[in-house]
Coordinates of C-alpha atoms in Angstrom, one line a residue:
X162 CA -16.1 12.9 8.0
X163 CA -14.3 11.8 5.2
X164 CA -11.7 9.2 5.9
X165 CA -8.8 9.8 3.5
X166 CA -6.5 7.0 3.1
X167 CA -3.4 7.7 1.3
X168 CA -1.9 4.1 -0.2
X169 CA 0.8 5.5 -2.3
X170 CA 4.0 3.6 -0.9
X171 CA 6.3 1.2 -2.0
X172 CA 7.1 -0.2 1.3
X173 CA 11.1 -1.5 0.6
X174 CA 11.6 -1.7 4.3
X175 CA 9.7 -4.8 4.3
X176 CA 11.6 -6.3 1.6
X177 CA 11.3 -9.2 0.4
X178 CA 7.8 -9.6 1.7
X179 CA 6.6 -6.3 0.8
X180 CA 7.6 -5.1 -2.6
X181 CA 6.8 -2.2 -5.4
X182 CA 3.8 -4.2 -7.2
X183 CA 2.5 -5.3 -4.3
X184 CA 4.3 -3.2 -1.2
X185 CA 3.1 -3.6 2.6
X186 CA -0.2 -2.0 3.1
X187 CA -1.8 -4.9 1.2
X188 CA -0.3 -7.8 2.9
X189 CA -1.4 -9.3 6.5
X190 CA 1.8 -8.7 8.4
X191 CA 0.4 -8.4 11.8
X192 CA -3.1 -10.1 11.7
X193 CA -4.9 -12.2 9.1
X194 CA -6.1 -8.5 7.4
X195 CA -3.8 -6.7 5.5
X196 CA -3.1 -3.2 6.8
X197 CA -4.9 -1.5 4.4
X198 CA -8.1 -3.3 5.3
X199 CA -7.1 -2.2 8.7
X200 CA -6.9 1.3 7.8
X201 CA -10.7 1.5 6.2
X202 CA -11.8 -0.5 9.2
X203 CA -10.8 2.3 11.2
X204 CA -12.0 4.9 9.2
X205 CA -15.6 3.3 8.6
X206 CA -15.8 2.7 12.5
X207 CA -15.7 6.4 13.0
X208 CA -19.6 6.9 13.2
X209 CA -22.3 5.0 11.0
X210 CA -22.0 8.2 8.3
X211 CA -18.2 8.4 7.6
X212 CA -17.3 7.7 3.9
X213 CA -13.8 6.6 2.9
X214 CA -11.7 7.9 0.1
X215 CA -8.3 6.6 -1.2
X216 CA -5.4 8.1 -3.4
X217 CA -3.3 5.7 -4.8
X218 CA -1.3 5.1 -7.8
X219 CA -1.9 3.2 -11.6
X220 CA 0.0 0.3 -10.5
X221 CA -2.1 -0.2 -7.3
X222 CA -5.6 0.8 -8.2
X223 CA -7.1 -2.4 -8.5
X224 CA -6.0 -4.0 -5.5
X225 CA -7.6 -1.1 -3.5
X226 CA -10.4 -0.8 -5.7
X227 CA -11.3 -4.4 -4.4
X228 CA -10.7 -4.1 -0.9
X229 CA -13.0 -0.6 -1.0
X230 CA -15.8 -2.8 -2.7
X231 CA -15.5 -5.8 -0.3
X232 CA -15.2 -3.2 3.0
X233 CA -16.8 -0.1 1.9
X234 CA -19.3 -1.1 -1.2
X235 CA -22.2 1.7 0.2
X236 CA -19.6 4.1 1.7
X237 CA -16.9 4.6 -0.8
X238 CA -16.3 8.2 -1.6
X239 CA -14.3 6.9 -4.8
X240 CA -10.5 6.7 -5.7
X241 CA -8.6 9.2 -6.8
X242 CA -5.3 8.4 -9.1
X243 CA -1.7 10.2 -8.7
X244 CA -0.7 9.9 -12.4
X245 CA 3.2 10.2 -10.7
X246 CA 4.1 10.6 -7.1
X247 CA 4.3 14.1 -5.4
X248 CA 4.3 13.4 -1.8
X249 CA 1.5 13.8 0.9
X250 CA 0.8 17.2 0.3
X251 CA -0.6 17.2 -3.3
X252 CA -2.3 14.1 -2.6
X253 CA -4.3 15.5 0.5
X254 CA -5.1 18.5 -1.7
X255 CA -6.5 16.7 -4.7
X256 CA -8.9 14.8 -1.8
X257 CA -9.3 18.2 -0.2
X258 CA -10.9 19.8 -3.6
X259 CA -13.0 16.4 -4.4
X260 CA -14.8 17.3 -0.6
X261 CA -15.0 20.6 -1.4
X262 CA -17.4 20.4 -4.2
X263 CA -20.0 18.9 -2.0
X264 CA -19.3 20.4 1.5
X265 CA -16.2 23.1 1.8
X266 CA -16.3 22.5 5.8
X267 CA -16.3 18.4 5.5
X268 CA -13.5 17.0 7.9
X269 CA -11.0 15.3 6.4
X270 CA -9.5 12.4 8.7
X271 CA -6.0 11.7 7.0
X272 CA -4.6 8.5 7.1
X273 CA -1.7 6.5 5.8
X274 CA -2.4 3.3 4.4
X275 CA 0.1 0.8 6.4
X276 CA 0.1 1.7 10.1
X277 CA -0.8 -0.3 12.7
X278 CA -3.4 1.0 15.7
X279 CA -3.8 -1.7 18.3
X280 CA -6.8 0.6 20.3
X281 CA -9.7 1.6 18.0
X282 CA -11.4 2.7 21.2
X283 CA -8.4 4.8 21.9
X284 CA -8.3 6.2 18.4
X285 CA -11.8 7.1 18.4
X286 CA -11.6 9.2 21.3
X287 CA -8.9 11.2 20.4
X288 CA -10.7 11.7 16.6
X289 CA -13.6 12.8 18.8
X290 CA -11.3 15.5 20.1
X291 CA -9.4 16.6 17.2
X292 CA -12.8 17.1 15.6
X293 CA -14.0 19.9 18.0
X294 CA -10.6 21.6 17.3
X295 CA -11.1 20.9 13.3
X296 CA -14.3 22.1 13.3
X297 CA -13.3 25.9 14.7
X298 CA -10.7 25.7 12.0
X299 CA -7.5 24.3 13.6
X300 CA -5.4 22.2 11.6
X301 CA -5.0 19.0 13.8
X302 CA -1.9 16.3 13.9
X303 CA -2.3 13.2 16.2
X304 CA 0.8 12.9 18.0
X305 CA 1.5 9.5 19.5
X306 CA 2.7 9.1 23.2
X307 CA 6.3 7.9 23.6
X308 CA 6.9 4.3 24.7
X309 CA 10.5 4.7 24.1
X310 CA 13.4 7.1 23.1
X311 CA 12.7 6.2 19.8
X312 CA 15.4 7.3 16.8
X313 CA 13.3 6.4 13.8
X314 CA 10.5 8.9 14.1
X315 CA 10.4 12.5 13.6
X316 CA 8.6 14.2 16.9
X317 CA 6.2 17.0 17.6
X318 CA 6.8 19.4 20.7
X319 CA 3.8 20.7 22.2
X320 CA 2.8 24.0 23.4
X321 CA 0.3 25.8 25.1
X322 CA -2.4 23.4 26.7
X323 CA -6.7 23.6 25.6
X324 CA -9.1 21.2 26.3
X325 CA -8.6 18.1 24.6
X326 CA -5.1 19.4 22.4
X327 CA -1.9 21.6 22.8
X328 CA -0.5 23.8 20.4
X329 CA 2.4 22.8 18.2
X330 CA 5.4 24.7 19.2
X331 CA 7.5 22.8 16.4
X332 CA 8.2 19.8 14.3
X333 CA 11.7 18.0 15.0
X334 CA 13.9 15.8 13.0
X335 CA 14.3 12.3 13.8
X336 CA 17.1 12.9 17.0
X337 CA 19.8 11.2 17.8
X338 CA 19.6 9.1 20.8
X339 CA 20.5 11.0 23.8
X340 CA 17.9 13.8 22.7
X341 CA 15.5 11.0 22.2
X342 CA 16.0 10.7 25.9
X343 CA 15.6 14.2 26.5
X344 CA 12.0 14.2 24.6
X345 CA 11.0 11.4 26.3
X346 CA 11.6 12.8 30.0
X347 CA 10.1 16.4 28.8
X348 CA 6.7 14.7 28.4
X349 CA 5.8 17.5 26.0
X350 CA 7.2 15.8 22.8
X351 CA 5.4 13.2 20.7
X352 CA 5.8 10.9 17.9
X353 CA 4.6 12.1 14.3
X354 CA 2.3 10.0 13.3
X355 CA 1.4 11.2 9.9
X356 CA -2.5 11.7 10.7
X357 CA -4.2 14.8 10.2
X358 CA -7.9 16.2 10.8
X359 CA -9.1 19.1 9.3
X360 CA -11.8 21.0 7.1
X361 CA -11.0 20.8 3.4
X362 CA -11.7 24.3 3.1
X363 CA -9.1 25.4 5.9
X364 CA -6.5 23.1 4.7
X365 CA -6.7 24.6 1.1
X366 CA -6.6 28.1 2.6
X367 CA -3.6 27.2 4.4
X368 CA -1.8 25.7 1.2
X369 CA -3.0 29.0 -0.8
X370 CA -1.0 30.7 1.6
X371 CA 2.0 29.1 2.0
X372 CA 2.6 27.3 -1.5
X373 CA 0.3 28.8 -3.8
X374 CA 2.2 27.2 -6.7
X375 CA 1.3 23.7 -5.3
X376 CA -2.3 24.7 -5.1
X377 CA -2.9 25.8 -8.4
X378 CA -1.5 22.9 -10.3
X379 CA -3.6 20.5 -8.2
X380 CA -6.7 22.9 -9.1
X381 CA -5.5 22.7 -12.5
X382 CA -5.3 19.1 -12.3
X383 CA -8.7 18.5 -10.7
X384 CA -10.3 20.6 -13.2
X385 CA -9.2 18.3 -15.9
X386 CA -10.2 15.4 -14.0
X387 CA -11.8 12.4 -15.9
X388 CA -13.8 9.3 -14.8
X389 CA -12.4 5.6 -15.3
X390 CA -14.6 2.9 -13.3
X391 CA -14.2 3.0 -10.0
X392 CA -11.1 5.6 -10.3
X393 CA -10.8 9.8 -11.1
X394 CA -8.0 10.4 -13.4
X395 CA -6.7 14.4 -13.0
X396 CA -4.9 15.9 -15.5
X397 CA -1.6 14.5 -15.8
X398 CA 0.9 17.5 -17.1
X399 CA -0.8 19.7 -14.4
X400 CA 0.2 17.3 -11.9
X401 CA 3.6 16.4 -13.0
X402 CA 4.4 20.2 -12.7
X403 CA 3.3 20.2 -9.1
X404 CA 5.9 21.0 -6.2
X405 CA 7.2 17.7 -4.5
X406 CA 6.6 18.3 -1.0
X407 CA 5.2 16.7 2.2
X408 CA 2.3 18.0 4.5
X409 CA 4.6 18.8 7.3
X410 CA 6.7 21.0 5.4
X411 CA 4.3 22.8 2.8
X412 CA 1.8 23.5 5.3
X413 CA 2.2 22.2 9.2
X414 CA 5.4 23.6 10.1
X415 CA 4.1 26.7 8.2
X416 CA 0.4 27.8 9.7
X417 CA -0.2 29.6 12.7
X418 CA -3.2 26.9 13.6
X419 CA -1.3 23.7 14.1
X420 CA -2.5 21.6 16.8
X421 CA -1.7 18.8 18.2
X422 CA -3.9 15.7 20.1
X423 CA -2.1 12.9 22.0
X424 CA -2.7 9.4 21.1
X425 CA -2.1 6.2 23.0
X426 CA -3.6 3.6 21.0
X427 CA -0.5 0.7 20.0
X428 CA 0.4 3.0 17.2
X429 CA 3.5 1.7 14.9
X430 CA 4.4 3.0 11.5
X431 CA 5.6 -0.5 10.7
X432 CA 8.6 1.0 9.3
X433 CA 10.9 -2.0 9.5
X434 CA 11.4 -5.7 10.5
X435 CA 12.5 -4.7 14.2
X436 CA 9.0 -2.7 14.3
X437 CA 7.7 -5.3 13.5
X438 CA 9.3 -7.7 15.9
X439 CA 8.6 -5.0 18.8
X440 CA 4.7 -4.7 18.2
X441 CA 3.9 -8.4 18.0
X442 CA 4.0 -11.2 20.7
X443 CA 6.8 -12.5 21.8
X444 CA 7.7 -16.2 23.1
X445 CA 9.8 -16.7 26.3
X446 CA 13.1 -16.3 24.7
X447 CA 11.7 -12.9 22.9
X448 CA 11.1 -14.2 18.9
X449 CA 8.5 -13.7 16.9
X450 CA 8.1 -16.3 14.8
X451 CA 5.0 -16.9 11.6
X452 CA 4.5 -19.6 9.4
X453 CA 6.3 -22.6 9.6
X454 CA 9.8 -22.2 11.8
X455 CA 11.4 -24.0 14.5
X456 CA 13.9 -22.9 16.5
X457 CA 17.0 -24.1 19.3
X458 CA 19.0 -21.4 21.5
X459 CA 17.6 -18.3 19.1
X460 CA 16.4 -15.1 21.1
X461 CA 15.7 -11.7 20.4
X462 CA 14.5 -12.5 16.7
X463 CA 12.1 -12.0 14.2
X464 CA 11.7 -15.1 11.7
X465 CA 8.9 -15.3 9.0
X466 CA 8.6 -18.4 6.4
X467 CA 6.0 -17.5 3.7
X468 CA 6.2 -21.4 2.7
X469 CA 9.2 -23.3 3.3
X470 CA 10.5 -24.9 6.7
X471 CA 12.9 -22.3 8.5
X472 CA 15.1 -23.9 11.0
X473 CA 17.3 -21.7 13.0
X474 CA 19.9 -22.8 15.7
X475 CA 22.4 -20.6 18.0
X476 CA 21.4 -17.0 16.6
X477 CA 20.6 -14.0 18.4
X478 CA 18.8 -10.6 17.4
X479 CA 18.3 -11.9 14.3
X480 CA 15.8 -10.9 11.4
X481 CA 14.8 -14.5 8.9
X482 CA 12.4 -14.0 6.3
X483 CA 11.9 -16.5 3.4
X484 CA 9.3 -15.9 0.4
X485 CA 9.1 -18.1 -2.5
X486 CA 12.0 -16.2 -4.4
X487 CA 13.9 -14.4 -1.6
X488 CA 15.6 -15.8 1.3
X489 CA 16.6 -12.2 3.8
X490 CA 19.1 -12.6 6.7
X491 CA 19.9 -9.7 8.4
X492 CA 21.1 -8.6 12.4
X493 CA 18.2 -6.8 14.0
X494 CA 20.1 -3.5 14.2
X495 CA 20.9 -3.4 10.8
X496 CA 17.2 -3.9 9.5
X497 CA 17.1 0.0 8.4
X498 CA 19.7 -0.7 5.9
X499 CA 17.5 -3.5 3.8
X500 CA 17.0 -0.8 1.4
X501 CA 20.9 -0.9 0.7
X502 CA 20.4 -4.5 -1.1
X503 CA 17.1 -3.5 -2.9
X504 CA 19.4 -1.0 -4.0
X505 CA 21.9 -4.2 -5.4
X506 CA 19.0 -6.1 -6.4
X507 CA 17.8 -2.8 -9.2
X508 CA 21.3 -2.1 -10.2
X509 CA 21.6 -5.9 -11.4
X510 CA 18.8 -5.6 -13.5
X511 CA 16.9 -8.1 -11.4
X512 CA 12.7 -8.3 -10.8
X513 CA 12.7 -9.2 -6.9
X514 CA 12.3 -5.4 -5.9
X515 CA 9.3 -4.8 -7.7
X516 CA 7.5 -8.5 -7.8
X517 CA 6.6 -11.2 -6.0
X518 CA 6.9 -14.9 -7.5
X519 CA 3.0 -14.5 -7.4
X520 CA 1.5 -11.8 -9.3
X521 CA -1.6 -9.5 -8.6
X522 CA -3.9 -8.4 -11.6
X523 CA -7.3 -7.3 -11.5
X524 CA -8.8 -10.6 -12.6
X525 CA -6.8 -12.7 -9.9
X526 CA -3.2 -13.9 -10.0
X527 CA -0.2 -15.7 -12.0
X528 CA 2.8 -17.3 -10.1
X529 CA 6.0 -18.8 -12.1
X530 CA 6.5 -22.2 -11.9
X531 CA 9.2 -23.3 -13.9
X532 CA 11.6 -21.2 -16.5
X533 CA 14.2 -22.3 -19.4
X534 CA 15.5 -21.8 -23.0
X535 CA 11.9 -20.9 -24.9
X536 CA 9.4 -21.8 -22.3
X537 CA 7.8 -21.2 -19.0
X538 CA 5.4 -22.3 -16.6
X539 CA 3.0 -20.5 -14.9
X540 CA 0.1 -21.3 -12.3
X541 CA -2.9 -18.8 -13.2
X542 CA -5.8 -18.3 -10.9
X543 CA -8.8 -16.2 -12.4
X544 CA -11.7 -14.8 -9.8
X545 CA -14.9 -15.9 -10.6
X546 CA -16.7 -13.7 -13.1
X547 CA -13.5 -12.1 -14.3
X548 CA -12.1 -12.2 -17.5
X549 CA -8.5 -11.3 -19.0
X550 CA -8.2 -8.8 -21.9
X551 CA -9.2 -9.7 -25.5
X552 CA -5.6 -9.9 -26.6
X553 CA -2.8 -11.7 -28.8
X554 CA 1.2 -12.3 -28.8
X555 CA 3.5 -11.7 -31.6
X556 CA 6.5 -14.2 -29.8
X557 CA 4.9 -16.9 -28.1
X558 CA 2.1 -19.6 -28.0
X559 CA 0.3 -20.9 -24.8
X560 CA -0.7 -24.3 -23.8
X561 CA -3.5 -24.1 -21.1
X562 CA -4.7 -27.1 -19.0
X563 CA -7.5 -26.7 -16.4
X564 CA -6.8 -28.3 -12.8
X565 CA -9.7 -26.9 -11.2
X566 CA -13.0 -25.0 -12.2
X567 CA -14.4 -23.9 -15.7
X568 CA -12.9 -21.8 -18.5
X569 CA -14.5 -20.3 -21.4
X570 CA -11.8 -19.5 -24.4
X571 CA -12.2 -17.4 -27.2
X572 CA -9.8 -18.4 -29.6
X573 CA -9.6 -17.0 -33.0
X574 CA -13.6 -17.2 -34.3
X575 CA -14.1 -20.5 -31.7
X576 CA -15.7 -20.5 -28.2
X577 CA -14.6 -23.2 -26.0
X578 CA -15.7 -24.4 -22.6
X579 CA -13.0 -26.6 -20.8
X580 CA -13.8 -28.1 -17.3
X581 CA -11.2 -29.8 -15.5
X582 CA -8.4 -31.9 -16.9
X583 CA -9.0 -30.4 -20.3
X584 CA -6.8 -28.1 -22.4
X585 CA -6.2 -26.2 -25.6
X586 CA -3.6 -24.5 -27.2
X587 CA -3.5 -20.9 -28.4
X588 CA -1.2 -20.8 -31.4
X589 CA 1.1 -17.6 -31.7
X590 CA -0.4 -14.2 -33.3
X591 CA -4.2 -15.9 -32.5
X592 CA -6.8 -13.4 -31.1
X593 CA -7.7 -15.1 -27.5
X594 CA -9.4 -14.5 -24.3
X595 CA -9.8 -16.4 -21.2
X596 CA -13.1 -16.1 -18.6
X597 CA -14.2 -17.6 -15.7
X598 CA -18.0 -18.0 -16.1
X599 CA -18.2 -20.2 -12.7
X600 CA -18.7 -18.5 -9.0
X601 CA -15.3 -20.8 -7.5
X602 CA -11.8 -19.4 -8.7
X603 CA -10.4 -21.0 -12.2
X604 CA -7.0 -22.8 -11.9
X605 CA -4.9 -23.6 -14.9
X606 CA -1.2 -24.0 -16.0
X607 CA -0.4 -22.5 -18.3
X608 CA 3.2 -23.4 -20.6
X609 CA 4.3 -20.8 -22.6
X610 CA 6.7 -21.4 -25.8
X611 CA 8.7 -19.0 -27.7
X612 CA 11.4 -16.7 -28.5
X613 CA 10.2 -13.7 -26.1
X614 CA 8.4 -14.6 -23.3
X615 CA 8.2 -10.8 -21.3
X616 CA 5.1 -9.6 -20.0
X617 CA 5.1 -6.7 -22.6
X618 CA 4.3 -8.9 -25.3
X619 CA 0.9 -8.1 -24.9
X620 CA -1.8 -6.5 -27.4
X621 CA -4.9 -5.5 -26.2
X622 CA -8.1 -5.5 -28.1
X623 CA -10.7 -5.1 -25.7
X624 CA -10.3 -5.0 -21.7
X625 CA -12.4 -4.6 -19.1
X626 CA -10.1 -2.7 -16.9
X627 CA -9.3 -0.1 -19.6
X628 CA -5.7 -1.1 -19.6
X629 CA -3.5 -0.7 -22.7

């Protein structure tokens, strides 16, 4: 079995914790592990031979690669990069084409990277039931047994019963509250989990029958694939020509072989702050508090601190989230409208929708500390053995002070070895490179000075990560 993990989303509904450049699947929003790490573990736990493949985009590729390298170094089936987003149906087609090269009947278990499943045993049991149907040629979806009349999920209406599964009678859109109540009472309606299980060849056959233009574009893109480090890049122009559609609309609603396996495993798509509040342990006042939080006369609220103390008094049913650069305060019943705030941030030309204050790079992280006219200060952390690109800047000079670890600095024709409390200066226009030769993270303070301090003022000559 091949676990195919879809990791291309931007997760704006959990803003400001989730940002476009580092969305919710990479964050430990429920446990100490990220949602992506938990999803990889679910794939690996299916059996001792299951492999894991990820589908992601250019911006997120190194974060996904690092996680797979840590968790599945010997059971990774690779990472496919989408040059542009085209929804779930084309992404899954690429995975099916990859699997079919080795075994057309390979079972693909498709899982979004940003969901929560609390009961792994129940999940495995559902997958075993689904695998039997999938081997027989069915296209399986997992329907979550509803625990409430939720209006934020699409539903699956189940039909005739078979051993371990039911036929899919219909996919239905998000209902109003009265309709959701009726679905819950009916007993044959399930939440649409967005997880699927089928043979690679069967998915491709159904896609060809119902959306041949999509399959044609995906085949062309796959035939033009190239290898780049741990990644497979597909043909950009061909994939850009691909229709944009979800697997639900492109295949599952049209095939006659769709079946649903009931899943009762503590599932959530963590699609909003209220959903996060619902699935986590609450105190005697119905509050979920994470981080440095104190409350007085507060109830029914989700309060999350990333660093600073949050002191809340006399509020009910609120969401309060603190990060280094944003504080969100919202009525818990209005959290689906967080996207309207994100739209305002974008419209004002700000960057808080895209980046955290701490920005992740394949070699480590950097974090803004201070900024003024013609200068900015950053804290830079370089992972053991990692190296920044050989580069230069046209508009800024840089001053580096090592505060932890050891740095090798290439500066023009010189090579310097710096340890704690030592520093160096990189003049404007001089070619340079920073490397951590040690076994602990290298931390340094960088002071940039110059007429322009944007991240795009970089000319790369050599780069371990093949960036341009």
